[in-house]
Coordinates of C-alpha atoms in Angstrom, one line a residue:
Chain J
X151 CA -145.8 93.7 101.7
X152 CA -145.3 91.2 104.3
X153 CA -145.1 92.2 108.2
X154 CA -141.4 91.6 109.7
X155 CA -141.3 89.0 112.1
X156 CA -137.9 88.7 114.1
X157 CA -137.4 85.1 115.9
X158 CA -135.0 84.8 118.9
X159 CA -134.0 81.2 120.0
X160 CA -131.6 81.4 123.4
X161 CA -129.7 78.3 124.8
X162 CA -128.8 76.9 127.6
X163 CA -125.7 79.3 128.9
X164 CA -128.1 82.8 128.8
X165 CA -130.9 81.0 130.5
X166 CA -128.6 79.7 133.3
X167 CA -127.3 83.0 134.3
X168 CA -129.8 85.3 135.9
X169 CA -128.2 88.2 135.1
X170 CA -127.6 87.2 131.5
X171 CA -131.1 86.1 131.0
X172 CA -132.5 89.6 132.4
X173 CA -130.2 91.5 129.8
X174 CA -130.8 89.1 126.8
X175 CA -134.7 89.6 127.7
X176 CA -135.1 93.3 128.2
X177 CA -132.5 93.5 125.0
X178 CA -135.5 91.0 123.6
X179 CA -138.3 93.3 124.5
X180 CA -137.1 96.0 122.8
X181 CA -137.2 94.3 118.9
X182 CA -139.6 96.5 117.4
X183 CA -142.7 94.6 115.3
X184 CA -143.8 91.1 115.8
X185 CA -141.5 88.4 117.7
X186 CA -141.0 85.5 118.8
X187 CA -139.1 83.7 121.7
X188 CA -137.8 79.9 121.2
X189 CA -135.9 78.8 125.0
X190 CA -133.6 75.5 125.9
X191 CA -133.7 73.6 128.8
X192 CA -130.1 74.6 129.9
X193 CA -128.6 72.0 132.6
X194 CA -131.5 72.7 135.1
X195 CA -133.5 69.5 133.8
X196 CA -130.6 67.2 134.2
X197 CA -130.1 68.8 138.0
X198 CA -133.6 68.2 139.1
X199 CA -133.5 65.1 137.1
X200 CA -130.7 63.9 139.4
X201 CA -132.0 65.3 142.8
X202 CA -135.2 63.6 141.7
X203 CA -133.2 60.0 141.2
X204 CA -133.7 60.2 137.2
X205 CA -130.7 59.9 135.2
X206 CA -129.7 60.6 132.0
X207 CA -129.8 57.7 129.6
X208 CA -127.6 58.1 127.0
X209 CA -126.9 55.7 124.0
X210 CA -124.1 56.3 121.8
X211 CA -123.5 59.4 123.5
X212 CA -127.2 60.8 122.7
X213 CA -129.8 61.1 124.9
X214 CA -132.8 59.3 125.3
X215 CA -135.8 60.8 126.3
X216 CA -137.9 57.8 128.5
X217 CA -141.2 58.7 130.3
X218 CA -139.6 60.2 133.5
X219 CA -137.3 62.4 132.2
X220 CA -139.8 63.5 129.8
X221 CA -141.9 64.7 133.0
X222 CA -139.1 66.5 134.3
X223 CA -138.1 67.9 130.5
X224 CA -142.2 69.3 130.8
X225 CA -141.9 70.5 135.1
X226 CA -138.5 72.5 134.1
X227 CA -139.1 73.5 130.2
X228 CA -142.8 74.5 130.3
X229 CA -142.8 75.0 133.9
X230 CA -139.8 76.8 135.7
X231 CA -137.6 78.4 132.6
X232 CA -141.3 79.1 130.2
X233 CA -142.5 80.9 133.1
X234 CA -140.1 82.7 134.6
X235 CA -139.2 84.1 130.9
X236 CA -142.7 85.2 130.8
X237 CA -143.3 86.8 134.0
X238 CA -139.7 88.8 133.3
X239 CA -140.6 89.6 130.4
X240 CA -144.3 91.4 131.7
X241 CA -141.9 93.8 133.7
X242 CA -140.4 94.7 130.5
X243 CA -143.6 95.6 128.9
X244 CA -143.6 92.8 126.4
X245 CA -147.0 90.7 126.7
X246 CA -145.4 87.6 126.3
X247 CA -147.5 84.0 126.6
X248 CA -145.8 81.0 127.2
X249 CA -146.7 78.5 124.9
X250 CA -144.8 74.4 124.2
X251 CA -146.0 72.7 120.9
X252 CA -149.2 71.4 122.6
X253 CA -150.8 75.5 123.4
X254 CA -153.0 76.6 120.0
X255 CA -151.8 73.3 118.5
X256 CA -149.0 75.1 117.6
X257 CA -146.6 72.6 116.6
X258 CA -146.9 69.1 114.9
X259 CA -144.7 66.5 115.7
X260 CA -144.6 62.4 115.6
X261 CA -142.2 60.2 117.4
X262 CA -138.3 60.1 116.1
X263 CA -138.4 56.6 113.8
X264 CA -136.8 54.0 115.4
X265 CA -133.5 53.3 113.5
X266 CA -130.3 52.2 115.5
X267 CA -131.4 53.8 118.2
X268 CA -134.8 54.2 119.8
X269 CA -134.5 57.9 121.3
X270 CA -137.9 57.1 123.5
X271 CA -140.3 60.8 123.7
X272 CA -138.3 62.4 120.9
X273 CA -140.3 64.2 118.2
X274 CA -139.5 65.4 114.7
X275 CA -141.5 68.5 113.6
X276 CA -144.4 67.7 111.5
X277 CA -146.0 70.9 110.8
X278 CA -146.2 74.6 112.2
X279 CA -149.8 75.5 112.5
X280 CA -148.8 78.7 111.1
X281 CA -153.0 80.6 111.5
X282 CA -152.8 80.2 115.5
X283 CA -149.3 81.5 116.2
X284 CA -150.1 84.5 114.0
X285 CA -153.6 84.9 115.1
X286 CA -151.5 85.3 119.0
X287 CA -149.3 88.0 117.5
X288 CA -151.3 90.0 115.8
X289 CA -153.6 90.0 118.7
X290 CA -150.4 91.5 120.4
X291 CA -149.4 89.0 122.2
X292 CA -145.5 87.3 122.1
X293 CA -145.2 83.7 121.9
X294 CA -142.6 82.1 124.2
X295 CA -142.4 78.4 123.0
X296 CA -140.0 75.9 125.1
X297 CA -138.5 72.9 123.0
X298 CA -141.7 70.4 123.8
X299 CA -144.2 69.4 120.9
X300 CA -147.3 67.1 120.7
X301 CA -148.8 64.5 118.2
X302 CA -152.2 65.8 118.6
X303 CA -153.7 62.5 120.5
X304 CA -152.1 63.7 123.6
X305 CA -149.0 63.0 123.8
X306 CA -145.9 65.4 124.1
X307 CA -142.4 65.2 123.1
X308 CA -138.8 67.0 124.2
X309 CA -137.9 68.4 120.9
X310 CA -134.6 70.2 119.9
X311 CA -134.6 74.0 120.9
X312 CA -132.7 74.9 117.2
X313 CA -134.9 72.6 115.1
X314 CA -138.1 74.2 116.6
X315 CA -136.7 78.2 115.9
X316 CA -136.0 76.8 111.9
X317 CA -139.3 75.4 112.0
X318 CA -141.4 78.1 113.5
X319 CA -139.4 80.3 111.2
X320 CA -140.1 78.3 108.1
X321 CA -143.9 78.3 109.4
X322 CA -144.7 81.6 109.8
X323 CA -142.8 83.0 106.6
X324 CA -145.5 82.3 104.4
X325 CA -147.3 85.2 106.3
X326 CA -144.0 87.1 107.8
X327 CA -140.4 88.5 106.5
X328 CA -139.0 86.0 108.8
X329 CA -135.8 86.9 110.6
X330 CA -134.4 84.2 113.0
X331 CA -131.6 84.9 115.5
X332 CA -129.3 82.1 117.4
X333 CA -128.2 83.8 120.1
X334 CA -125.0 81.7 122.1
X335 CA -122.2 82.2 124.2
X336 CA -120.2 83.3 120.7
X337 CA -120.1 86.5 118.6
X338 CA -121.0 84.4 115.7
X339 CA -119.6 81.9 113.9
X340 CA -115.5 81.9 114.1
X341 CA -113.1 81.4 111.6
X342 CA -110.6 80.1 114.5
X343 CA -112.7 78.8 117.2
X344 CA -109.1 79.8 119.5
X345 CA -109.9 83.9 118.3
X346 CA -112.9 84.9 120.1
X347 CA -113.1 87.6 117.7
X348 CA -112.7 86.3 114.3
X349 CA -116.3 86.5 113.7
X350 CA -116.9 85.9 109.6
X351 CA -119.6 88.7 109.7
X352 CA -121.4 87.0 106.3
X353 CA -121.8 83.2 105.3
X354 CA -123.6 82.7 101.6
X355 CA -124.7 79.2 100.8
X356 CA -121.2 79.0 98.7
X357 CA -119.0 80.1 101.8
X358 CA -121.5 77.9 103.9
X359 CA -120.0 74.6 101.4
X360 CA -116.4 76.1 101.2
X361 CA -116.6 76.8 105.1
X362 CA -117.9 72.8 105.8
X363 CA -115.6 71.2 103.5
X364 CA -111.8 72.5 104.7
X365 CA -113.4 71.8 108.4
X366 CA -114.1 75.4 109.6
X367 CA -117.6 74.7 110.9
X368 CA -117.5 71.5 112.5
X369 CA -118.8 69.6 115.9
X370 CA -122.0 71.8 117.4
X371 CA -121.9 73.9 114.6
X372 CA -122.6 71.4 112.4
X373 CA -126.1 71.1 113.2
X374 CA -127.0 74.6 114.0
X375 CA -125.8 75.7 110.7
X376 CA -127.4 73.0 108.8
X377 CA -130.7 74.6 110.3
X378 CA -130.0 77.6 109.3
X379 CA -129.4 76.7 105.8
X380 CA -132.5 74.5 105.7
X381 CA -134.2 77.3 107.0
X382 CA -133.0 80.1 104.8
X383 CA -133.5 77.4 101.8
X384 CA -137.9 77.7 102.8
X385 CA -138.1 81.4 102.5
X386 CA -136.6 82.5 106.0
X387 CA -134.9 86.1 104.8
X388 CA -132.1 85.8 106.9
X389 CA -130.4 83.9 109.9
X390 CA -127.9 86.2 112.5
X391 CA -125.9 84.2 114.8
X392 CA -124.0 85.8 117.8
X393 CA -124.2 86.7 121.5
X394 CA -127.1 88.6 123.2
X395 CA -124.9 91.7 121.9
X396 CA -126.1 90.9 118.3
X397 CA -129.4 92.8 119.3
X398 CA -127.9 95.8 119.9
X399 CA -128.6 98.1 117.1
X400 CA -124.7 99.6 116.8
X401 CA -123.3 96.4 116.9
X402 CA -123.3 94.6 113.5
X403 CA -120.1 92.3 115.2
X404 CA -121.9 88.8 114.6
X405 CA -122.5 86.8 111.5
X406 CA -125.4 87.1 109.2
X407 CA -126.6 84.0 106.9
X408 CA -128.2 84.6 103.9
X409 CA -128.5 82.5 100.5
Chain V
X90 CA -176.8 90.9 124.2
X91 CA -173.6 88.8 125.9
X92 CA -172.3 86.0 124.8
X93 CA -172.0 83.0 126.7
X94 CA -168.7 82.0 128.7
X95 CA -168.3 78.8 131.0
X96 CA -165.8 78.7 133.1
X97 CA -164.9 75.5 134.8
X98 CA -162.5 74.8 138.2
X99 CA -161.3 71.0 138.7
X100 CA -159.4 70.4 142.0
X101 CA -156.9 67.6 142.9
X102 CA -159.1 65.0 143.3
X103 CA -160.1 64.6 139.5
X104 CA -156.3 65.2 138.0
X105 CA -154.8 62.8 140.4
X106 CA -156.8 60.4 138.7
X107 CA -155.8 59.7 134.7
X108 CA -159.5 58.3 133.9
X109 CA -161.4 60.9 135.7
X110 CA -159.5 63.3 134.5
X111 CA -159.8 61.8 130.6
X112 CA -163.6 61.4 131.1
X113 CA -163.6 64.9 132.5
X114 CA -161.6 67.1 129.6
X115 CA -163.4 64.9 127.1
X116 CA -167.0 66.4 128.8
X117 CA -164.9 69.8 128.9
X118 CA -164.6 69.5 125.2
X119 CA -167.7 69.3 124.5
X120 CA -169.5 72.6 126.1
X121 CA -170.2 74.6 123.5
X122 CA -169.6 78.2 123.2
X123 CA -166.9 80.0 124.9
X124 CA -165.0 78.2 128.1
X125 CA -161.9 78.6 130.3
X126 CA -160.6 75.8 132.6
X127 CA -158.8 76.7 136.1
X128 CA -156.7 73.6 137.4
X129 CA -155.3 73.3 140.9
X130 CA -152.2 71.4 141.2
X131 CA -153.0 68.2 143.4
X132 CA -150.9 66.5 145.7
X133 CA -148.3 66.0 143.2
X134 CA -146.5 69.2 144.4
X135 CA -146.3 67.6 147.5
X136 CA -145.1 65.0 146.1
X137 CA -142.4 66.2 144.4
X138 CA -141.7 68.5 146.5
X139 CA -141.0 65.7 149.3
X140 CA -138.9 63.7 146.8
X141 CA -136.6 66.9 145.4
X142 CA -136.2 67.4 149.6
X143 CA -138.0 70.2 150.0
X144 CA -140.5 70.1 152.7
X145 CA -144.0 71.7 152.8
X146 CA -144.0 74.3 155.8
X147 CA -146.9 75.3 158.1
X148 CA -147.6 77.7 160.6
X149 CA -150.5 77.1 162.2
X150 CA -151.9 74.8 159.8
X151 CA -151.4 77.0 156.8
X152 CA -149.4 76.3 153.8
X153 CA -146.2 78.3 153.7
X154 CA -144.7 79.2 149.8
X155 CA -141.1 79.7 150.4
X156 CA -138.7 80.1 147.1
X157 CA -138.4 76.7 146.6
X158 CA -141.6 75.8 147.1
X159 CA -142.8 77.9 144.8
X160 CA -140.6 76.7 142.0
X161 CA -142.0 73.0 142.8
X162 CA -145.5 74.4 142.2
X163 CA -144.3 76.1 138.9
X164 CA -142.9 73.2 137.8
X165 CA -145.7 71.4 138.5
X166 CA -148.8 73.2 138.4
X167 CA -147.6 75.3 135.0
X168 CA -145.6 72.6 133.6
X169 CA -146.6 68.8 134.4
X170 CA -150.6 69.2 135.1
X171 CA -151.1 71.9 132.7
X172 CA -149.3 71.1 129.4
X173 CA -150.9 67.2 130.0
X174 CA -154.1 68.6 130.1
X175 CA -153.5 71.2 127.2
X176 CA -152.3 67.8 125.2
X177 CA -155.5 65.9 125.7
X178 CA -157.7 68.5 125.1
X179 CA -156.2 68.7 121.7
X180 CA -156.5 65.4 121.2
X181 CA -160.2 65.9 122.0
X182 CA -160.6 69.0 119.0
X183 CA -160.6 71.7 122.1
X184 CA -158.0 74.4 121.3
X185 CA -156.7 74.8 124.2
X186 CA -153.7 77.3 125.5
X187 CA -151.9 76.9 128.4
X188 CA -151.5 79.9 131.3
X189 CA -149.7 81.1 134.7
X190 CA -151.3 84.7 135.3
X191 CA -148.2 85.8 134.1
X192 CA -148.7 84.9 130.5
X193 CA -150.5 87.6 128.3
X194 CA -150.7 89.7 131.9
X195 CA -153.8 87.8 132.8
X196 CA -154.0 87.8 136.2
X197 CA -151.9 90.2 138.3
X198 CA -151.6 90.0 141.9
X199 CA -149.7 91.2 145.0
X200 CA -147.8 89.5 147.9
X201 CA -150.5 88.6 150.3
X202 CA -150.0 91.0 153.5
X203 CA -148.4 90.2 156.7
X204 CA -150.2 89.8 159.3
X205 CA -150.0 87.2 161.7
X206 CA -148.7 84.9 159.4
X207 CA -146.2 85.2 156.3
X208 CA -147.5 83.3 154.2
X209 CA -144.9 83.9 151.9
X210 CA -144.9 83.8 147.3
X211 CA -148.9 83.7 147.8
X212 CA -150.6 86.6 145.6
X213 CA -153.7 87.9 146.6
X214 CA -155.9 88.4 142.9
X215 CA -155.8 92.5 142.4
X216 CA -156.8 92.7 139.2
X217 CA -157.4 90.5 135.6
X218 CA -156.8 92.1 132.7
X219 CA -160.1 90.3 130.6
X220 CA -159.3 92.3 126.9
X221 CA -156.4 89.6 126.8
X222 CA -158.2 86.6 128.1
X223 CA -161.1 87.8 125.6
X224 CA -158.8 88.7 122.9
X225 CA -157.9 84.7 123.2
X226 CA -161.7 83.6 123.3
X227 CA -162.1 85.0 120.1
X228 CA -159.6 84.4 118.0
X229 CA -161.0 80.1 119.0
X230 CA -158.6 79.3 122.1
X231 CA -159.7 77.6 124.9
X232 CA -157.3 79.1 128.2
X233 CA -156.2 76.6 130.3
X234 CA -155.5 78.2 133.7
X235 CA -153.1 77.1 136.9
X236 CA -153.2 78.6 140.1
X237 CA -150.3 81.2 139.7
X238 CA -150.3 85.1 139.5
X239 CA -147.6 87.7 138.7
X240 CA -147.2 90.6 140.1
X241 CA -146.0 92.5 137.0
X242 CA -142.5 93.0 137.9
X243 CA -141.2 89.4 137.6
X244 CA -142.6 87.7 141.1
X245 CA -144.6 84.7 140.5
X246 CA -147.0 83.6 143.1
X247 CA -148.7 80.4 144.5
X248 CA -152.6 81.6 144.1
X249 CA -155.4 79.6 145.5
X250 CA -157.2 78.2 142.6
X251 CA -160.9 78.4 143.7
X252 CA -159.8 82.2 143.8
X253 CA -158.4 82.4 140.8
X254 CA -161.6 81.0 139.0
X255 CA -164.1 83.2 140.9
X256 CA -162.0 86.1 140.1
X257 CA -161.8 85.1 136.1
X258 CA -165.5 84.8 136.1
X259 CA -165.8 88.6 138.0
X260 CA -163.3 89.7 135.7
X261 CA -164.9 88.2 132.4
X262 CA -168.4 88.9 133.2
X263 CA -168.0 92.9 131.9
X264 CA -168.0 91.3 128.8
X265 CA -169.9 87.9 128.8
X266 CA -173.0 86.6 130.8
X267 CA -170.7 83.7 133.0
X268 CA -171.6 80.6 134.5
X269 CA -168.5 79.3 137.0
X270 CA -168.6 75.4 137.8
X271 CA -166.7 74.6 140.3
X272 CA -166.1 70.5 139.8
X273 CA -165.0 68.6 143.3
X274 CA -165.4 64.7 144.4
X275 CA -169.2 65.3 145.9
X276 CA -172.4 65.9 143.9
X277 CA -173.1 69.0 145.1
X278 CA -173.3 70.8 148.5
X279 CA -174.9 68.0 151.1
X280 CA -177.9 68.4 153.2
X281 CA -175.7 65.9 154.9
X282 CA -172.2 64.8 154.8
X283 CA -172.7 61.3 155.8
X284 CA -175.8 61.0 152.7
X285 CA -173.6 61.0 149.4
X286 CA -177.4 62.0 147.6
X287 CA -178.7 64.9 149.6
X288 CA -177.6 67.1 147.0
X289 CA -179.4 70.5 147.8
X290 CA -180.3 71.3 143.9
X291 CA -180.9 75.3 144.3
X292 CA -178.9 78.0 147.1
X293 CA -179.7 81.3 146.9
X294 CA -178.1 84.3 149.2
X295 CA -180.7 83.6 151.7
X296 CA -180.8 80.0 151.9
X297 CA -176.9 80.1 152.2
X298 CA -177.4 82.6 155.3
X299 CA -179.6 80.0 156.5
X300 CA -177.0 76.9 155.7
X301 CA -174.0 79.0 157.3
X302 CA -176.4 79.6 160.5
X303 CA -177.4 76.2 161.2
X304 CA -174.4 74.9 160.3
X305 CA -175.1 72.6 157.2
X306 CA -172.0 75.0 155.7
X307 CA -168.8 74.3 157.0
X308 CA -164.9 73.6 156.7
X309 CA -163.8 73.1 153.3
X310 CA -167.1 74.3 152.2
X311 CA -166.9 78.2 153.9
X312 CA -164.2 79.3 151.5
X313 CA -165.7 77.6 148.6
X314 CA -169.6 78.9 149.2
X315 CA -167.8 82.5 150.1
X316 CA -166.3 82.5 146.7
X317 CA -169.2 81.4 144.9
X318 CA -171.0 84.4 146.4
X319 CA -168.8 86.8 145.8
X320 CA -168.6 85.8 142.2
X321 CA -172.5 86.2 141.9
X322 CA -172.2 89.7 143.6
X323 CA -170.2 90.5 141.0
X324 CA -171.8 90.0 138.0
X325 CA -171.3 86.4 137.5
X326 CA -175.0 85.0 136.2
X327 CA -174.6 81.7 138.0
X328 CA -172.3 78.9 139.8
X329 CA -172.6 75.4 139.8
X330 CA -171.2 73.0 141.9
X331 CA -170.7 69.1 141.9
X332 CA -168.8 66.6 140.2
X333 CA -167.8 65.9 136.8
X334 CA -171.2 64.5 135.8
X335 CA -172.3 68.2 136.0
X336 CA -171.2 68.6 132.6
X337 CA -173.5 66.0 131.0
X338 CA -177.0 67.4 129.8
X339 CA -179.0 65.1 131.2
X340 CA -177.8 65.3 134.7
X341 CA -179.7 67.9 136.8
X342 CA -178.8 66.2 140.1
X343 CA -175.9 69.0 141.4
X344 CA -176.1 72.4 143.2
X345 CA -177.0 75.7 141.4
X346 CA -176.4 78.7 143.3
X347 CA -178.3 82.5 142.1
X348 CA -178.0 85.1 144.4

């Protein structure tokens, strides 16, 4: 029987709150069995971005990712937020090691295709090199990983916080049960996005098309849920989404993805 | 009987430099056997520092590492110099894994005392926990060290790097026979500082008596030769010092200090 692997990605609203972030963390700490952290950026990057004279270049309302602000995407992913998570997380007993897609060759990635857009140090996953992240946990220690990968001839990329947790999930459940948590600033996914509490506790892939197609999961959660689905669709068990509450063990108030 | 670990120190000088500090990580790569590499940070903290508006303070000619300052060296030591150097040392086949002595509890440490000065988030090495960092060795990672500590209850600290390599090869040597380079712009430790060739080849604890007496030993060099020492009075089997030609076989010409 596989081992049970749980995998927590947390965004940009936990990690700007100190006192969020400590609570999500020692919640965190306390999974039982093998885990794994996936972190955002949160709106620290685009601060010292600004303080440092960088801007945001945007085309078509996305972001492009040129050499400087990849620097400061590395100084405040890898640097400030990785470690800061890490050392936290020592006080709460968890051996945690920081890791971006570069550490153990861990994750695979090549430049985003130019299209319409070129999106500049943008990678899309390539592969999960499943053997090193598992040879970390089993050697007891949990693998922090901030949204940068590599393409192996030295050269890193900002890659999407979501997309790496679906991918590290998909990776390691050829060896693991793989559970993989989003944990935002929602219970879960909302059947009125004005009634904070109308959580839809379980989304099946037919709900999932029902849901997309009268216009219930739309904008942001349009993405997330689409990586989810990929996920669950290459052998990830199941996908909870919800606030940092959702890893309480009496609360089953968030909503659980499943095929 | 012990395996073999190297352990190699590079200071700002060589990072500063993109082609040094290619040409260096490619020798790096190449050492066979176990190895760890210790980074310092460079004047790009500085740098940064100065440009984000945050200004390096002194007292008495001694760095102070206020809050801020400290996250410009996390930022930069953690995240910009060691995640580049973690990418092209997978590009050159060397596993390497990035680490603050925060991740995998490797090095803990405590607020350096006040006495006359405070010097403020600098960590004094107390003690480094080597079944992790061996645990890594093992299992084929390379650890790629910057010059923070942790002192197990979240604090990060600015820790000087020379230090924290001494103290990894003390630390490591209850388990392997170590050899600590420590890598710097000169060829070794000069007869004379004016003549770039009069490497001294061999220093052992009495000729170094005998340098520190007549002088020959001074400045930059004290804390430098004082760590070296202490590292071979503690188990370390040898320490070599010169620049990045050390690495290459054929090149005998730097200083090799026994006790």
């Amino acid at each position: 029987m596989k081992q049970k692997l749980s995998i927590l990605k947390i965004g940009g609203n936990v990690i700007e709150d100190d006192q969020s972030l400590s609570h999500l963390l020692q919640l965190f700490s306390k999974i039982e069995g093998h885990k794994i952290l996936v972190h955002g950026g949160g709106k620290k990057a685009t601060e010292i971005g600004n303080t440092l004279g960088i801007e945001a270049k945007m085309i078509n309302g996305r972001r492009i990712t040129n050499a400087e602000s990849l620097d400061v995407a590395i100084m405040v992913y890898a640097g400030l937020v990785n470690k800061k998570i890490v050392a936290q997380l020592q006080a709460f007993d968890c051996n945690a090691i920081g890791m971006s897609g570069a550490d153990g060759n861990a994750i695979l990635a090549h430049k985003r295709p130019v299209k319409e857009v070129d999106f500049g140090f943008v990678g899309d996953v390539e592969s999960i090199h499943s053997i090193n992240i598992s040879n970390l946990i089993k050697a007891n220690f949990t693998p922090v990983f901030c949204a940068l990968t590599h393409d192996g001839n030295g050269q890193l990329f900002n890659t999407n916080a979501d997309t790496i947790a679906a991918e590290l999930a998909i990776g390691m459940s050829s060896e693991f049960e793989t559970t993989l948590y989003y944990c935002f600033e929602k219970k879960g996914v909302l059947q009125s996005i004005e009634d904070e509490d109308s959580v839809i506790q379980h989304i099946n892939l037919k709900k999932y098309e029902a849901l997309l197609a009268n216009g219930t999961i739309a904008d942001g959660m349009l993405p997330k849920m689409h990586n989810c689905f990929h996920a669950l669709q290459h052998n990830v068990k199941k996908v909870c989404i919800g606030d940092s509450n959702m890893l309480l063990k009496e609360n089953s108030n968030f909503t659980t993805l499943t095929l």
